[in-house]
Coordinates of N, CA and C in Angstrom, one line a residue:
X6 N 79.7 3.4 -93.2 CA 79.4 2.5 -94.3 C 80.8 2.0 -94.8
X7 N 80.7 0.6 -95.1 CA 81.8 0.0 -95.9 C 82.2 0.3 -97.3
X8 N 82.9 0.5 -97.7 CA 83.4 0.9 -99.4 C 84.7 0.5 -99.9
X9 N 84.9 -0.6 -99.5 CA 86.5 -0.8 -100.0 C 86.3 -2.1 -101.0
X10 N 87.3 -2.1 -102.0 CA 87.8 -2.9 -103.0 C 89.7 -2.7 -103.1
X11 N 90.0 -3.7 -103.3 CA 91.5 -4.1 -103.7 C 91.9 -5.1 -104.5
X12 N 92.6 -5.0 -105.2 CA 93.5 -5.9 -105.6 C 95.1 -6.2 -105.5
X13 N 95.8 -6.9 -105.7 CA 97.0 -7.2 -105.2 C 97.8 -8.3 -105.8
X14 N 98.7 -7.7 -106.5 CA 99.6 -9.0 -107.2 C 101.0 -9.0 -106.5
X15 N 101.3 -9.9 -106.3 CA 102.9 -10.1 -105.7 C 103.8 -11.4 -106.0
X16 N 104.8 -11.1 -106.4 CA 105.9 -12.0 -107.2 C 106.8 -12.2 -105.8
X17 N 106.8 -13.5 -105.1 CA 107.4 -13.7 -104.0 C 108.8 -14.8 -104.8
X18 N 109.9 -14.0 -104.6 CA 111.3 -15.4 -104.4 C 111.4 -16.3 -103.8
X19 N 111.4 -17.2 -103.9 CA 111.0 -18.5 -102.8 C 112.8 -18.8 -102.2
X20 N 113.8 -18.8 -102.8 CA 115.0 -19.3 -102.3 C 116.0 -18.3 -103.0
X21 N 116.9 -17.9 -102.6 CA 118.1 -16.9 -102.7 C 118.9 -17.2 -104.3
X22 N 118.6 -18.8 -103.6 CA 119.9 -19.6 -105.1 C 119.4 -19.8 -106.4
X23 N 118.1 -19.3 -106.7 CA 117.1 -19.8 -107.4 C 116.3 -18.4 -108.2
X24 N 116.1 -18.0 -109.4 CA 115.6 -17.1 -109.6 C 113.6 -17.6 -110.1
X25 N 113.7 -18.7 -110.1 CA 112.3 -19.2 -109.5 C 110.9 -18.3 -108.7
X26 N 109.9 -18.1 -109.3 CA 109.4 -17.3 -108.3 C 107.6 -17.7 -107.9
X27 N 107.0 -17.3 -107.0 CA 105.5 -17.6 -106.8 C 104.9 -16.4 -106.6
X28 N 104.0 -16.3 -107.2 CA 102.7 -15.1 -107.2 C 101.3 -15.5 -106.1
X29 N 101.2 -14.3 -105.5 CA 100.4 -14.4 -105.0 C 99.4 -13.1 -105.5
X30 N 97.9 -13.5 -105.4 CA 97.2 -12.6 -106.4 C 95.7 -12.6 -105.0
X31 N 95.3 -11.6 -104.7 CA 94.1 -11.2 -104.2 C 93.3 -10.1 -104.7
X32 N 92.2 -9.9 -104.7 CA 90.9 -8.8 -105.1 C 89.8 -9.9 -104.3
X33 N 88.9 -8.0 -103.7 CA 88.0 -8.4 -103.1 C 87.7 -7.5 -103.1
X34 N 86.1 -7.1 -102.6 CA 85.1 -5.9 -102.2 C 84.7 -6.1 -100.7
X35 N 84.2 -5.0 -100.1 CA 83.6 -5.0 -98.5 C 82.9 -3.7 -98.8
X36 N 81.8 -4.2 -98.6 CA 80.9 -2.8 -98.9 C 79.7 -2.9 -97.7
X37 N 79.0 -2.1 -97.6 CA 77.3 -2.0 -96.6 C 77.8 -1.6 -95.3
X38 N 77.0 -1.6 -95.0 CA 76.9 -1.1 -92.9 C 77.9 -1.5 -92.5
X39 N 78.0 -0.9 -91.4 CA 79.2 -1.2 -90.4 C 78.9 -2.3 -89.9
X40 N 77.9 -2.5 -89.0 CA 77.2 -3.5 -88.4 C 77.1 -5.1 -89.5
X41 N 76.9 -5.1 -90.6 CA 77.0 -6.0 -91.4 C 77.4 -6.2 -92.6
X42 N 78.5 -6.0 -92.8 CA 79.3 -5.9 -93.7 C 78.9 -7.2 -95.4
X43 N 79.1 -6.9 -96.2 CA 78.6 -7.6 -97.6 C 80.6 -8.1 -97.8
X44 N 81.2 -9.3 -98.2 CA 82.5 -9.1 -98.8 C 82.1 -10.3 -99.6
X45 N 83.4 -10.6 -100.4 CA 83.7 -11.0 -101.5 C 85.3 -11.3 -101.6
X46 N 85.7 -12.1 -101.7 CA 87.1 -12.1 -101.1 C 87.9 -13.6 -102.0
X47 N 88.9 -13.1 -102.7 CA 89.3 -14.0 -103.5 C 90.9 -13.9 -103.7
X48 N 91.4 -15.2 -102.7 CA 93.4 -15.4 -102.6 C 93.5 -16.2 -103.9
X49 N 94.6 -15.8 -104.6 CA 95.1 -17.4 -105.5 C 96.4 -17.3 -105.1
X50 N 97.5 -18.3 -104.9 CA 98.6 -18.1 -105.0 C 98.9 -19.1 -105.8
X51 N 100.0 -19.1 -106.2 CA 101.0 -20.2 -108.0 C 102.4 -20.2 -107.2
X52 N 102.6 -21.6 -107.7 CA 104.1 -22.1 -107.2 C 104.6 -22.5 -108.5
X53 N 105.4 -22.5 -109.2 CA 106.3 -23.1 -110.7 C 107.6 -23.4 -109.9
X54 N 108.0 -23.1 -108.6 CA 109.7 -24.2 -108.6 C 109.3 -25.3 -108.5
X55 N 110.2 -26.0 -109.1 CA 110.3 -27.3 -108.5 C 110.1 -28.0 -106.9
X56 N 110.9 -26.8 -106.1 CA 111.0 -27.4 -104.6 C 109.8 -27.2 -104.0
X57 N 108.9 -26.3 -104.7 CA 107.4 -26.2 -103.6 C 106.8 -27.1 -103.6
X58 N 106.0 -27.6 -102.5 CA 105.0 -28.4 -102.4 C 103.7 -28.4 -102.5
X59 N 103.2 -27.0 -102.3 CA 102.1 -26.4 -102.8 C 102.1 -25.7 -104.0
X60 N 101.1 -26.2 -105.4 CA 101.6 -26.0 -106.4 C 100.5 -24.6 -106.7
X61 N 99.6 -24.9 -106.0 CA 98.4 -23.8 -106.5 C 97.2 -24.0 -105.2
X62 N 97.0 -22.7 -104.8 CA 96.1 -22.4 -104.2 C 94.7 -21.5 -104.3
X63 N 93.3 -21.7 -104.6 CA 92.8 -20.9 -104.5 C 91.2 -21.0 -103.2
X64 N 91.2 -19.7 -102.8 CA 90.0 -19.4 -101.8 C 89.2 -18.4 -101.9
X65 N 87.8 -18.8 -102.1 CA 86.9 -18.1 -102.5 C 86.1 -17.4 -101.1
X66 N 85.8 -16.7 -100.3 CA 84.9 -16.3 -99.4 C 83.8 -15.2 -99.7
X67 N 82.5 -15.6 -99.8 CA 81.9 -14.8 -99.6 C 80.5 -14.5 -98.8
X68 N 80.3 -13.4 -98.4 CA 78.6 -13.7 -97.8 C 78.6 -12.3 -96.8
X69 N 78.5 -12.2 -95.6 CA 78.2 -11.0 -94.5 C 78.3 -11.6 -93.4
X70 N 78.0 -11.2 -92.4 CA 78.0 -11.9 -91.2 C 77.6 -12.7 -90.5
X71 N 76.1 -12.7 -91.4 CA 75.2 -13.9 -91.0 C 75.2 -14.9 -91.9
X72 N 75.6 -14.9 -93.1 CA 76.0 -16.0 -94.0 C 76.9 -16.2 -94.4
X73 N 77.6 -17.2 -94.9 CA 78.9 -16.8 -95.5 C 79.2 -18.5 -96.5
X74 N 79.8 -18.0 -97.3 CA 80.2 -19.7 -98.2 C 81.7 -19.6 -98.4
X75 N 82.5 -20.5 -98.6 CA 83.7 -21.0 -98.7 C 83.9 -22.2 -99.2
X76 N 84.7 -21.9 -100.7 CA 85.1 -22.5 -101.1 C 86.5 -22.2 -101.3
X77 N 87.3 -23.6 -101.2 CA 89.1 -24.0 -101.9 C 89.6 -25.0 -102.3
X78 N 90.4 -24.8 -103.3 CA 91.1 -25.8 -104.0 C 92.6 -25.5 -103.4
X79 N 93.0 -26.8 -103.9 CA 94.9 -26.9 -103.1 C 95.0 -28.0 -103.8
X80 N 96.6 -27.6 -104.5 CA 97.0 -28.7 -105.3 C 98.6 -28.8 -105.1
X81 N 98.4 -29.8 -105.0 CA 100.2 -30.3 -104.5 C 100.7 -31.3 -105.5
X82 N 101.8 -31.7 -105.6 CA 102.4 -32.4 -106.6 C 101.4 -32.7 -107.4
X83 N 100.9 -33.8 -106.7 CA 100.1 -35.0 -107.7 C 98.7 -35.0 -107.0
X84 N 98.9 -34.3 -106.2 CA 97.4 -34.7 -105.1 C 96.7 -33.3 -105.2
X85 N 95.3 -33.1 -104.6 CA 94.6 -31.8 -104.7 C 93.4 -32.1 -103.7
X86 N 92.8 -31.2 -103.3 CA 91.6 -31.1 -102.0 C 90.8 -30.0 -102.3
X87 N 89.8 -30.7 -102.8 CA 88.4 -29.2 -102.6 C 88.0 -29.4 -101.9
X88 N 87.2 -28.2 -101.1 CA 86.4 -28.0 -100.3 C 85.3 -26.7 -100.4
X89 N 84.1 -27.4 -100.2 CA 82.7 -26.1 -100.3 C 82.3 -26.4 -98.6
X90 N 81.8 -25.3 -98.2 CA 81.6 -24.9 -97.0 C 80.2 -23.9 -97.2
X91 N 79.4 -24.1 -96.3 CA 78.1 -22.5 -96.2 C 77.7 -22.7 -95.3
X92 N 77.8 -21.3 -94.4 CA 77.1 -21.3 -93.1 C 76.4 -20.0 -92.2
X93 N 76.0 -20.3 -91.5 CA 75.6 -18.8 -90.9 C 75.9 -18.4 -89.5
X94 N 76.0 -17.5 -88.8 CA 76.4 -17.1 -87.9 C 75.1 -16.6 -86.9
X95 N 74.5 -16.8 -85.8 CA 73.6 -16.9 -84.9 C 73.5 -16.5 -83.4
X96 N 73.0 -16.4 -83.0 CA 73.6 -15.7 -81.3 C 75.0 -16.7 -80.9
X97 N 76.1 -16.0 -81.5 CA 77.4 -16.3 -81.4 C 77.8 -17.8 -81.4
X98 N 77.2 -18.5 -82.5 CA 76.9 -19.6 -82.6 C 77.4 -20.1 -84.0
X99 N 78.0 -20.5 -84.7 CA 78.1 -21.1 -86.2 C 78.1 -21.7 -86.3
X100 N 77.0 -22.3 -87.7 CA 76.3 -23.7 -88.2 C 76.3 -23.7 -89.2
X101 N 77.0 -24.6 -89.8 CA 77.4 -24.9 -91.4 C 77.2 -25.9 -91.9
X102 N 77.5 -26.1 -93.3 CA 77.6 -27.3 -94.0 C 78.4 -27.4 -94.9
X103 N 79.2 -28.6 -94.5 CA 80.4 -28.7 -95.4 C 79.9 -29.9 -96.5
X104 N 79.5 -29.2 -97.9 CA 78.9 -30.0 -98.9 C 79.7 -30.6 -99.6
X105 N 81.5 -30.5 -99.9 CA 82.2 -31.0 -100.6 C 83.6 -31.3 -100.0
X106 N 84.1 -32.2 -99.5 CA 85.6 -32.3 -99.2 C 86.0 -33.4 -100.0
X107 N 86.6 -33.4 -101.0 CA 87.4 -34.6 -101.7 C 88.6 -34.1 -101.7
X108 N 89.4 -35.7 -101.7 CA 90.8 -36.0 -101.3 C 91.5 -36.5 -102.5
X109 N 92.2 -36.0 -103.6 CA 92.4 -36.4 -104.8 C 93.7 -36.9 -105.1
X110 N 94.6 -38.6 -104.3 CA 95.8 -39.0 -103.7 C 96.5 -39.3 -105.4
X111 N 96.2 -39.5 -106.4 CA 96.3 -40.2 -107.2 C 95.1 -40.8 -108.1
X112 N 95.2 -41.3 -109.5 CA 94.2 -41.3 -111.0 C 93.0 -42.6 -109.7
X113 N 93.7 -43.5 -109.4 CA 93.2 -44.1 -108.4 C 92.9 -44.1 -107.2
X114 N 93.5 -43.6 -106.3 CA 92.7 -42.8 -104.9 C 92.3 -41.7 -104.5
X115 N 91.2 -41.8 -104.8 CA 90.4 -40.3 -104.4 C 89.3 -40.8 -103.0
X116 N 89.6 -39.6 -102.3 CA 88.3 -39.9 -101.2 C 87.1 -38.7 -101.3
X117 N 86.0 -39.0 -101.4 CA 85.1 -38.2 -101.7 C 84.2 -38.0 -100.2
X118 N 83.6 -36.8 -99.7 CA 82.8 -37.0 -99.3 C 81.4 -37.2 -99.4
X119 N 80.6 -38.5 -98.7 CA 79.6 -39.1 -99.2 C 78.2 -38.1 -99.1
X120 N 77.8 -37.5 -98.5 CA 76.9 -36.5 -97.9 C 77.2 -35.3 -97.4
X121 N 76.6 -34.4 -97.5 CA 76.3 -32.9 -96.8 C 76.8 -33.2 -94.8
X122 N 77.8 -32.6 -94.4 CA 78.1 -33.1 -93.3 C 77.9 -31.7 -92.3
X123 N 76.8 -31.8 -91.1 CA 76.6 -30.5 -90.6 C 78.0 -30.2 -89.1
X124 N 78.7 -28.7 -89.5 CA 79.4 -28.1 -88.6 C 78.6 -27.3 -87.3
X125 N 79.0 -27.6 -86.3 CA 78.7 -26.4 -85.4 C 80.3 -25.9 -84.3
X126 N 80.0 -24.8 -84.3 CA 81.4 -24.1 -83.2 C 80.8 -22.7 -82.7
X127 N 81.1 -23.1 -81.6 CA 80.5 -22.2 -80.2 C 81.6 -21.8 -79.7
X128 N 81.7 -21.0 -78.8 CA 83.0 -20.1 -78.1 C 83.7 -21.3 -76.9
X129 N 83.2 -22.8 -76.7 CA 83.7 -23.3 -76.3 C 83.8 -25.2 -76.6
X130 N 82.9 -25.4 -77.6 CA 82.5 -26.1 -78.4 C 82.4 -26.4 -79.7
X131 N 83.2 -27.2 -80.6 CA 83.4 -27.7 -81.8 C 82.7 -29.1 -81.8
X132 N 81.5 -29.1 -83.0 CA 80.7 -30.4 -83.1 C 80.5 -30.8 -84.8
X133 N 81.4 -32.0 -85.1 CA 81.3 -32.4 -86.4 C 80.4 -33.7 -86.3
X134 N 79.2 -33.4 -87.4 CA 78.3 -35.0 -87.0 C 78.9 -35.5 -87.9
X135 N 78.6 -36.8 -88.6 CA 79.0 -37.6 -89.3 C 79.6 -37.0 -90.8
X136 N 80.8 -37.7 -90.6 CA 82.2 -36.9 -91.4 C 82.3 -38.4 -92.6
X137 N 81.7 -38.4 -93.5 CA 81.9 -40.0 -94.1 C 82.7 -39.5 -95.5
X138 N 83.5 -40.4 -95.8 CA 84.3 -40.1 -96.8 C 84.7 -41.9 -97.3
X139 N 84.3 -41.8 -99.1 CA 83.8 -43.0 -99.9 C 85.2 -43.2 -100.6
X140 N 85.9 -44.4 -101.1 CA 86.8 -44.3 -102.3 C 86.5 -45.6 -103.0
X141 N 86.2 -45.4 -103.9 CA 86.0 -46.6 -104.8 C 87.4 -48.0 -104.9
X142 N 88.0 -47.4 -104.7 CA 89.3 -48.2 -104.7 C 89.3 -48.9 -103.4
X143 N 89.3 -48.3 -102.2 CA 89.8 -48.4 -100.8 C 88.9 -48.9 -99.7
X144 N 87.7 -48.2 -99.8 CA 86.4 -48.1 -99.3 C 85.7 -47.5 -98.2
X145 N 85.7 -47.1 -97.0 CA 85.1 -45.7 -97.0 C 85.1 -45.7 -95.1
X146 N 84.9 -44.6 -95.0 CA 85.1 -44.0 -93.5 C 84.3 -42.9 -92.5
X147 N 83.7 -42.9 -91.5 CA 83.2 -42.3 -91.0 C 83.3 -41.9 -89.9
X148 N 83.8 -40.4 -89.5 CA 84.0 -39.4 -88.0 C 83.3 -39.1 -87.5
X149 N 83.0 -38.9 -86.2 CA 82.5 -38.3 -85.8 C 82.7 -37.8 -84.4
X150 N 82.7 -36.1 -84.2 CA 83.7 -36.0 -83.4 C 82.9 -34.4 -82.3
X151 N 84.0 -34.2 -81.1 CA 83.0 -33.2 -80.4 C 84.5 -32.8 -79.7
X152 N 84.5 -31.5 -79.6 CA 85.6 -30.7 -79.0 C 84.7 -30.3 -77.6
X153 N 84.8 -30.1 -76.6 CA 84.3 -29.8 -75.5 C 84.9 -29.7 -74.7
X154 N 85.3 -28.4 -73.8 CA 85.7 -28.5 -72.1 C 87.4 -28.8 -72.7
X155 N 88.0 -28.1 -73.5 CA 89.3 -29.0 -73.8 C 89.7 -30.3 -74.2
X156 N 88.4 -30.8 -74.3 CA 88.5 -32.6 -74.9 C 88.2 -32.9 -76.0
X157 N 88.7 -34.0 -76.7 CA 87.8 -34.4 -77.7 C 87.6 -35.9 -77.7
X158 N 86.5 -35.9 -77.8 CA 85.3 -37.2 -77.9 C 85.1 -37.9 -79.3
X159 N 85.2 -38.7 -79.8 CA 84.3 -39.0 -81.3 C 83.9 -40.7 -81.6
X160 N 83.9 -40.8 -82.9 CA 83.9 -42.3 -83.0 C 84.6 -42.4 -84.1
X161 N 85.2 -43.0 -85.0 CA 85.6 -43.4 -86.4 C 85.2 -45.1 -86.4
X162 N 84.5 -44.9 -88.0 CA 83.8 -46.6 -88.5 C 84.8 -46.8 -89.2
X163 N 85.5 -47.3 -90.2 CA 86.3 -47.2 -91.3 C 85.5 -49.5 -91.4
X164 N 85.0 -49.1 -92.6 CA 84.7 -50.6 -93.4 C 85.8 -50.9 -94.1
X165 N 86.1 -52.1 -93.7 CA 87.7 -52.7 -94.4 C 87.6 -53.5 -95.1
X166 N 86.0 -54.1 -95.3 CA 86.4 -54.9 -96.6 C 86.7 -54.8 -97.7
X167 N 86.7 -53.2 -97.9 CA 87.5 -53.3 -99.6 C 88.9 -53.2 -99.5
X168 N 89.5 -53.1 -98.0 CA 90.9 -52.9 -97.9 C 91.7 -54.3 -97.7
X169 N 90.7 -55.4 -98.2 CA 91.3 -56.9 -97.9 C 92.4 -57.2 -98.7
X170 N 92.3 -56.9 -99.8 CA 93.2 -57.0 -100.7 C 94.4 -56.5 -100.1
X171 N 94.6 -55.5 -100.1 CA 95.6 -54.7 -99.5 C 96.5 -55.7 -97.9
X172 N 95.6 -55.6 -97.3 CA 95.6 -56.4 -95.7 C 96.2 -57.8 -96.2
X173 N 95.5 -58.3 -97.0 CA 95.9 -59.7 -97.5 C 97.7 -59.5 -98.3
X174 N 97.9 -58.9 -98.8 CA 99.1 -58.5 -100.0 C 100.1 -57.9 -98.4
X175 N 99.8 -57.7 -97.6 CA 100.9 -57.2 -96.5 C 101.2 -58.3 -95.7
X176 N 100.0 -59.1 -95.3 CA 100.7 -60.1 -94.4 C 101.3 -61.2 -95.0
X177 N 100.6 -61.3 -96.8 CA 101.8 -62.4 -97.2 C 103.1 -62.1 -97.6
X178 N 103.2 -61.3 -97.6 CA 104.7 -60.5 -97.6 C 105.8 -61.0 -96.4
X179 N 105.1 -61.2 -95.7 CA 105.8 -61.3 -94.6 C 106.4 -62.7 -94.3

């Protein structure tokens, strides 16, 4: 049977010349059967130098074997990326849904994703259906894509008429 819990704080020096530092902080639990384990699992790391580029990270995992959710935030300068994830595991099979990916570029470009987009990955097969991602500003895009046999296959839509302006402002430039 499983029984473990930890926590973990750690003050990393990022550069020699610099008394600047980043923490890294974990706690979690893993507890139940051997065969199916229960966890709970939670990274943060913090950057305060100036030179990093990752300013803050956090990742949430939790579920068992057969289920599992995932969530993360990532924040860089000016920009940041969440992501929600839940899925389950199946005769060696994983099938998920990724319910939240937004792209946070600036007060003005953000890319959201438009819908619930379903994952699957098999021991020799990676399958993303429709990967659509909206910006109010820019206007919006859709993947779709298949790892197979060492290949990859997909399609991308990307609608450009909100990007006219933009297209327009580049070629008269010229």
């Amino acid at each position: 049977k499983w029984d473990m819990n930890w926590q973990l704080q750690q003050d990393i020096l990022l550069y020699s010349f610099s008394k600047e530092k980043s923490v890294i902080e974990s706690h979690g639990t893993i507890d139940g059967d051997f065969s199916n384990p229960h966890f709970s699992i939670q990274i943060k790391a913090q950057s305060e130098p100036r030179f990093a580029k990752v300013k803050k990270v956090l990742i949430q995992l939790s579920g068992d074997l057969a289920n599992q959710a995932l969530t993360a935030s990532v924040k860089l300068h000016h920009k940041k990326i969440f992501l929600k994830i839940k899925g389950q595991l199946r005769n060696q099979q994983w099938n998920g849904i990724l319910s939240q990916l937004t792209f946070i570029f600036d007060h003005n470009n953000q890319w959201q994703l438009t819908k619930p987009t379903a994952l699957s990955v098999k021991k020799d097969a990676v399958d993303i259906m429709p990967l659509c991602f909206s910006s109010t500003q820019a206007g919006n895009a859709c993947l779709q894509a298949t790892w197979s046999n060492k290949k990859i296959s997909g399609n991308i839509n990307i609608h450009i008429t909100r990007f006219a302006p933009l297209l327009s402002a580049t070629s008269n430039a010229d």
